[in-house]
């Protein structure tokens, strides 16, 4: 299977090419919504409207996505069958503010991996995100899958999602000992739109905003994420996300790489759309320029939905890096 083959077969305007401008990580100035551009007119980095929309629709680049989503659910069910049902705990007052805790056995307080699911900011669930739990639990780490509101229910506000997730991190820090967790060793992982949110969480001023230690998150893993909202705001995702120039500036992790104070793994799939690949590489370059500790992993031969599954495999580059980040952060 070739990268972008599904989009190439759709129509010439959906060719998944990566122009030289995109490879260089350059981006034109902000433009709000992008739904009115005529076919063929450049919207971003050589893409016309249909081609740019295709860059953010990963189903076009992963024809087996329905099978994979079904596999996530099946593998999550299998993990629960082996580990037992998780603790279902509330971290806030709304119905969406719940999290699933898969506890590691053993004496003492164990480290924590918090997982933020993807789904275009509007889909996904903690229940279907347990497929990686067993790898962490068997390695002595609590695995927490978190639910949070979707962006459409939030009226298009990404800030609302981020706020709930900040509350989840604060709750875990303050209540970790209640389930045998070490609040001083919280790590975070996210996939796709969840990787975008995880990256933002790693840039939060925790002392000022939540009264927590500045290093409450000790490290992170972001897989196939979005880190520059400028092109996203020009795509058809602007139909349900309320993008403004302020939102693009504040909620694009690539704009503030110096705010990372801990090591981070940035992974992407070789069969991700070219724009998703560009965003990871450009973000990694920005972090390295800022003097931050970053490891880039290319998940070779995997598409957008398959790559995150390798988090469940302790022998895969992604799973091994995540576990090493927790066990030996000083050697990362």
Short mmCIF file of C-alpha atoms in Angstrom, two decimals:
data_model
loop_
_atom_site.label_atom_id
_atom_site.label_comp_id
_atom_site.label_asym_id
_atom_site.label_seq_id
_atom_site.Cartn_x
_atom_site.Cartn_y
_atom_site.Cartn_z
CA UNK A 1 0.00 0.00 0.00
CA UNK A 2 1.44 3.38 -0.98
CA UNK A 3 1.18 6.50 1.13
CA UNK A 4 -1.82 8.56 -0.02
CA UNK A 5 -2.93 6.04 -2.67
CA UNK A 6 -6.57 6.27 -1.62
CA UNK A 7 -6.62 10.01 -2.13
CA UNK A 8 -4.83 9.82 -5.50
CA UNK A 9 -7.46 7.49 -6.87
CA UNK A 10 -10.32 9.82 -5.89
CA UNK A 11 -9.67 12.76 -8.21
CA UNK A 12 -6.75 14.93 -9.41
CA UNK A 13 -7.68 17.63 -6.87
CA UNK A 14 -7.18 15.16 -4.01
CA UNK A 15 -3.64 14.20 -4.90
CA UNK A 16 -1.73 13.64 -1.67
CA UNK A 17 1.42 15.42 -2.79
CA UNK A 18 3.80 17.16 -0.41
CA UNK A 19 4.93 20.39 -2.04
CA UNK A 20 8.35 21.89 -1.38
CA UNK A 21 6.73 24.59 0.73
CA UNK A 22 5.16 21.98 2.98
CA UNK A 23 8.40 20.03 3.27
CA UNK A 24 10.12 23.16 4.47
CA UNK A 25 7.51 23.58 7.18
CA UNK A 26 6.52 26.99 5.86
CA UNK A 27 2.99 28.29 6.21
CA UNK A 28 1.26 31.37 4.89
CA UNK A 29 -0.56 33.82 7.12
CA UNK A 30 -3.76 32.98 8.93
CA UNK A 31 -7.03 32.69 7.09
CA UNK A 32 -10.17 31.85 9.04
CA UNK A 33 -12.49 29.31 7.38
CA UNK A 34 -11.53 27.65 4.11
CA UNK A 35 -14.80 26.30 2.78
CA UNK A 36 -15.40 28.94 0.10
CA UNK A 37 -12.27 28.55 -2.02
CA UNK A 38 -13.06 27.51 -5.61
CA UNK A 39 -11.77 24.17 -6.86
CA UNK A 40 -8.18 24.47 -8.04
CA UNK A 41 -7.30 27.64 -6.13
CA UNK A 42 -4.43 27.23 -3.66
CA UNK A 43 -5.55 27.26 -0.04
CA UNK A 44 -2.39 26.15 1.76
CA UNK A 45 1.09 25.10 0.66
CA UNK A 46 0.11 24.10 -2.87
CA UNK A 47 -3.15 22.34 -1.89
CA UNK A 48 -6.50 23.40 -3.27
CA UNK A 49 -9.55 23.07 -1.04
CA UNK A 50 -10.42 19.46 -1.86
CA UNK A 51 -6.79 18.34 -1.55
CA UNK A 52 -6.34 20.12 1.79
CA UNK A 53 -9.55 18.61 3.15
CA UNK A 54 -8.22 15.19 2.08
CA UNK A 55 -5.03 15.75 4.08
CA UNK A 56 -7.06 15.88 7.28
CA UNK A 57 -9.34 12.96 6.43
CA UNK A 58 -7.20 9.98 7.37
CA UNK A 59 -9.83 7.49 6.23
CA UNK A 60 -8.80 8.33 2.65
CA UNK A 61 -5.27 7.15 3.45
CA UNK A 62 -6.34 4.06 5.41
CA UNK A 63 -8.90 2.00 3.48
CA UNK A 64 -8.96 -0.58 6.30
CA UNK A 65 -9.86 1.98 8.98
CA UNK A 66 -13.21 0.38 9.84
CA UNK A 67 -11.50 -2.94 10.56
CA UNK A 68 -8.93 -1.19 12.74
CA UNK A 69 -11.52 0.70 14.75
CA UNK A 70 -13.31 -2.58 15.32
CA UNK A 71 -10.02 -4.13 16.41
CA UNK A 72 -9.50 -1.34 18.96
CA UNK A 73 -12.85 -2.24 20.52
CA UNK A 74 -12.16 -5.98 20.45
CA UNK A 75 -8.64 -5.63 21.85
CA UNK A 76 -9.93 -3.28 24.54
CA UNK A 77 -12.53 -5.87 25.52
CA UNK A 78 -9.81 -8.54 25.61
CA UNK A 79 -7.63 -6.34 27.82
CA UNK A 80 -10.49 -5.91 30.28
CA UNK A 81 -11.10 -9.67 30.26
CA UNK A 82 -7.50 -10.22 31.36
CA UNK A 83 -7.02 -7.23 33.66
CA UNK A 84 -10.52 -6.91 35.08
CA UNK A 85 -12.80 -3.94 34.76
CA UNK A 86 -11.18 -0.59 35.50
CA UNK A 87 -12.05 1.81 38.25
CA UNK A 88 -14.52 4.25 36.69
CA UNK A 89 -13.97 7.54 38.47
CA UNK A 90 -15.28 11.08 38.07
CA UNK A 91 -12.76 13.91 37.84
CA UNK A 92 -15.37 16.66 37.47
CA UNK A 93 -19.07 17.43 37.77
CA UNK A 94 -20.22 16.83 34.17
CA UNK A 95 -21.22 13.46 32.76
CA UNK A 96 -18.32 13.50 30.31
CA UNK A 97 -15.69 13.96 33.03
CA UNK A 98 -14.93 10.31 33.75
CA UNK A 99 -11.80 8.22 33.52
CA UNK A 100 -10.93 4.52 33.57
CA UNK A 101 -8.06 3.42 35.81
CA UNK A 102 -6.37 0.09 35.02
CA UNK A 103 -4.30 -0.56 38.11
CA UNK A 104 -0.87 -2.12 38.26
CA UNK A 105 -0.21 -4.61 41.04
CA UNK A 106 2.71 -4.44 43.43
CA UNK A 107 3.92 -2.61 46.52
CA UNK A 108 4.37 1.13 46.69
CA UNK A 109 2.96 3.85 44.50
CA UNK A 110 3.17 3.15 40.77
CA UNK A 111 3.74 5.65 37.91
CA UNK A 112 0.84 6.65 35.69
CA UNK A 113 0.27 6.80 31.95
CA UNK A 114 -2.69 8.99 30.96
CA UNK A 115 -4.04 8.29 27.46
CA UNK A 116 -5.95 10.91 25.42
CA UNK A 117 -7.87 9.36 22.54
CA UNK A 118 -8.25 10.87 19.09
CA UNK A 119 -11.23 11.15 16.79
CA UNK A 120 -11.17 14.59 15.17
CA UNK A 121 -11.90 16.15 18.60
CA UNK A 122 -15.45 14.78 18.32
CA UNK A 123 -15.26 10.98 18.50
CA UNK A 124 -13.56 8.28 20.54
CA UNK A 125 -13.93 7.00 24.08
CA UNK A 126 -12.02 5.70 27.06
CA UNK A 127 -13.77 2.35 26.67
CA UNK A 128 -12.30 1.82 23.20
CA UNK A 129 -8.84 3.01 24.31
CA UNK A 130 -7.91 0.15 26.62
CA UNK A 131 -6.04 -1.87 24.00
CA UNK A 132 -2.68 -0.57 25.27
CA UNK A 133 -3.51 -0.91 28.97
CA UNK A 134 -2.04 -4.37 29.52
CA UNK A 135 1.46 -3.48 28.31
CA UNK A 136 1.70 -0.71 30.90
CA UNK A 137 -0.02 -2.57 33.73
CA UNK A 138 2.28 -5.59 33.31
CA UNK A 139 5.24 -3.19 33.40
CA UNK A 140 4.08 -1.77 36.74
CA UNK A 141 2.36 1.40 35.48
CA UNK A 142 -1.25 2.44 36.00
CA UNK A 143 -2.96 3.09 32.67
CA UNK A 144 -5.70 5.73 32.64
CA UNK A 145 -7.97 6.30 29.65
CA UNK A 146 -9.87 9.58 29.93
CA UNK A 147 -13.23 10.69 28.59
CA UNK A 148 -13.91 14.35 27.84
CA UNK A 149 -16.49 16.36 25.95
CA UNK A 150 -16.50 16.47 22.17
CA UNK A 151 -15.95 19.71 20.35
CA UNK A 152 -19.39 19.80 18.74
CA UNK A 153 -21.07 19.54 22.16
CA UNK A 154 -18.74 22.34 23.24
CA UNK A 155 -20.05 24.61 20.52
CA UNK A 156 -16.82 24.29 18.54
CA UNK A 157 -14.55 25.31 21.44
CA UNK A 158 -11.23 23.49 21.72
CA UNK A 159 -10.57 25.45 24.90
CA UNK A 160 -13.44 23.59 26.57
CA UNK A 161 -11.82 20.23 25.81
CA UNK A 162 -8.44 21.42 27.02
CA UNK A 163 -9.95 22.76 30.24
CA UNK A 164 -11.57 19.43 31.05
CA UNK A 165 -8.32 17.59 30.42
CA UNK A 166 -6.45 20.04 32.65
CA UNK A 167 -8.96 19.22 35.34
CA UNK A 168 -8.33 15.52 34.75
CA UNK A 169 -4.57 15.94 35.22
CA UNK A 170 -5.12 18.03 38.38
CA UNK A 171 -7.53 15.43 39.77
CA UNK A 172 -5.11 12.58 39.08
CA UNK A 173 -2.26 14.46 40.78
CA UNK A 174 -4.36 15.12 43.89
CA UNK A 175 -6.03 11.69 44.08
CA UNK A 176 -3.37 9.34 42.69
CA UNK A 177 -2.57 7.82 46.06
CA UNK A 178 -6.22 6.76 46.43
CA UNK A 179 -5.72 4.12 43.73
CA UNK A 180 -2.04 3.40 44.39
CA UNK A 181 -0.65 5.93 41.94
CA UNK A 182 2.33 8.22 42.26
CA UNK A 183 1.22 11.78 41.48
CA UNK A 184 4.86 12.74 41.05
CA UNK A 185 5.21 10.41 38.06
CA UNK A 186 2.41 11.21 35.64
CA UNK A 187 3.09 10.73 31.93
CA UNK A 188 0.77 11.40 29.02
CA UNK A 189 0.15 9.89 25.60
CA UNK A 190 -2.21 10.96 22.84
CA UNK A 191 -3.20 9.98 19.33
CA UNK A 192 -4.23 12.21 16.42
CA UNK A 193 -6.42 15.03 17.80
CA UNK A 194 -5.62 13.55 21.22
CA UNK A 195 -1.93 14.08 20.47
CA UNK A 196 -2.70 17.73 19.80
CA UNK A 197 -4.42 18.00 23.18
CA UNK A 198 -1.64 16.06 24.92
CA UNK A 199 0.97 18.42 23.46
CA UNK A 200 -1.02 21.41 24.71
CA UNK A 201 -1.23 19.85 28.17
CA UNK A 202 2.54 19.54 28.22
CA UNK A 203 2.75 23.29 27.58
CA UNK A 204 0.35 24.38 30.34
CA UNK A 205 1.66 26.67 33.08
CA UNK A 206 0.49 24.31 35.79
CA UNK A 207 1.61 26.46 38.70
CA UNK A 208 -0.28 29.52 37.48
CA UNK A 209 -3.40 27.79 36.15
CA UNK A 210 -3.94 24.87 38.52
CA UNK A 211 -1.64 25.44 41.48
CA UNK A 212 0.34 22.30 40.65
CA UNK A 213 4.08 21.70 40.28
CA UNK A 214 5.37 23.03 36.97
CA UNK A 215 6.62 19.55 36.09
CA UNK A 216 3.43 17.67 37.02
CA UNK A 217 3.74 15.86 33.68
CA UNK A 218 7.08 14.08 33.48
CA UNK A 219 7.03 13.17 29.79
CA UNK A 220 4.81 12.53 26.84
CA UNK A 221 4.13 10.48 23.73
CA UNK A 222 2.32 12.09 20.79
CA UNK A 223 1.42 9.88 17.84
CA UNK A 224 0.24 11.24 14.48
CA UNK A 225 -0.80 14.57 15.91
CA UNK A 226 -1.74 18.04 14.75
CA UNK A 227 0.56 20.79 16.00
CA UNK A 228 -0.14 23.69 13.62
CA UNK A 229 -3.80 24.72 13.45
CA UNK A 230 -3.31 27.22 10.61
CA UNK A 231 -3.89 24.70 7.79
CA UNK A 232 -6.49 22.85 9.87
CA UNK A 233 -8.48 26.07 10.19
CA UNK A 234 -8.55 26.33 6.39
CA UNK A 235 -9.91 22.80 5.99
CA UNK A 236 -13.44 21.45 6.29
CA UNK A 237 -12.84 20.88 10.00
CA UNK A 238 -13.78 24.54 10.32
CA UNK A 239 -17.37 23.33 9.87
CA UNK A 240 -17.46 22.12 13.47
CA UNK A 241 -14.45 23.74 15.19
CA UNK A 242 -14.65 27.44 15.98
CA UNK A 243 -11.31 28.68 14.69
CA UNK A 244 -10.22 32.26 15.18
CA UNK A 245 -6.81 33.84 14.78
CA UNK A 246 -6.47 33.79 18.58
CA UNK A 247 -7.33 30.08 18.75
CA UNK A 248 -4.82 29.23 16.03
CA UNK A 249 -2.10 31.20 17.83
CA UNK A 250 -2.77 29.93 21.36
CA UNK A 251 -3.64 26.33 20.58
CA UNK A 252 -0.93 25.49 18.03
CA UNK A 253 1.76 23.66 20.03
CA UNK A 254 4.35 24.46 17.36
CA UNK A 255 4.12 28.14 18.32
CA UNK A 256 5.51 27.51 21.83
CA UNK A 257 8.04 24.65 21.76
CA UNK A 258 10.09 26.18 24.58
CA UNK A 259 7.27 25.41 27.00
CA UNK A 260 8.20 21.72 27.03
CA UNK A 261 10.13 20.99 30.22
CA UNK A 262 10.29 17.22 29.86
CA UNK A 263 11.19 14.67 27.19
CA UNK A 264 8.66 13.90 24.50
CA UNK A 265 8.28 11.20 21.84
CA UNK A 266 6.85 12.44 18.55
CA UNK A 267 5.72 9.54 16.38
CA UNK A 268 4.04 9.40 13.00
CA UNK A 269 2.98 6.72 10.54
CA UNK A 270 4.70 6.34 7.20
CA UNK A 271 1.21 6.08 5.67
CA UNK A 272 -0.15 9.15 7.45
CA UNK A 273 -1.21 11.86 5.01
CA UNK A 274 1.74 14.05 3.94
CA UNK A 275 0.44 17.03 5.94
CA UNK A 276 0.27 14.98 9.15
CA UNK A 277 3.83 13.82 8.54
CA UNK A 278 4.97 17.37 7.85
CA UNK A 279 3.41 18.63 11.05
CA UNK A 280 5.24 16.07 13.20
CA UNK A 281 8.61 16.73 11.57
CA UNK A 282 8.19 20.51 11.71
CA UNK A 283 7.16 20.36 15.36
CA UNK A 284 10.11 18.12 16.21
CA UNK A 285 12.48 20.54 14.48
CA UNK A 286 11.01 23.47 16.39
CA UNK A 287 11.40 21.63 19.70
CA UNK A 288 15.01 20.72 18.95
CA UNK A 289 15.77 24.31 17.97
CA UNK A 290 14.36 25.36 21.34
CA UNK A 291 16.76 22.94 23.03
CA UNK A 292 14.11 20.42 24.10
CA UNK A 293 14.56 16.66 24.38
CA UNK A 294 12.64 15.04 21.53
CA UNK A 295 12.71 11.59 19.99
CA UNK A 296 11.10 11.13 16.58
CA UNK A 297 9.72 7.73 15.61
CA UNK A 298 8.54 6.85 12.12
CA UNK A 299 6.19 3.87 12.29
CA UNK A 300 7.17 2.27 9.01
CA UNK A 301 4.47 0.47 7.05
CA UNK A 302 1.63 1.58 9.32
CA UNK A 303 -1.25 3.92 8.58
CA UNK A 304 -2.75 6.55 10.86
CA UNK A 305 -4.98 4.13 12.75
CA UNK A 306 -2.51 1.25 12.94
CA UNK A 307 0.47 3.17 14.33
CA UNK A 308 -1.06 3.88 17.74
CA UNK A 309 -1.84 0.17 18.17
CA UNK A 310 1.89 -0.43 18.48
CA UNK A 311 1.78 1.42 21.82
CA UNK A 312 0.42 -1.88 23.12
CA UNK A 313 3.53 -3.76 22.02
CA UNK A 314 6.47 -3.36 24.44
CA UNK A 315 8.84 -4.53 21.69
CA UNK A 316 7.76 -1.99 19.09
CA UNK A 317 9.68 1.30 18.79
CA UNK A 318 6.66 3.25 20.08
CA UNK A 319 5.79 0.95 22.97
CA UNK A 320 9.42 0.50 23.99
CA UNK A 321 10.06 4.25 23.95
CA UNK A 322 6.96 4.95 26.05
CA UNK A 323 7.92 2.37 28.67
CA UNK A 324 11.54 3.53 28.74
CA UNK A 325 10.37 7.12 29.18
CA UNK A 326 8.61 6.03 32.36
CA UNK A 327 11.21 3.60 33.71
CA UNK A 328 14.41 5.49 32.83
CA UNK A 329 13.61 9.14 32.08
CA UNK A 330 17.16 10.15 32.96
CA UNK A 331 18.49 8.03 30.08
CA UNK A 332 15.95 9.18 27.51
#
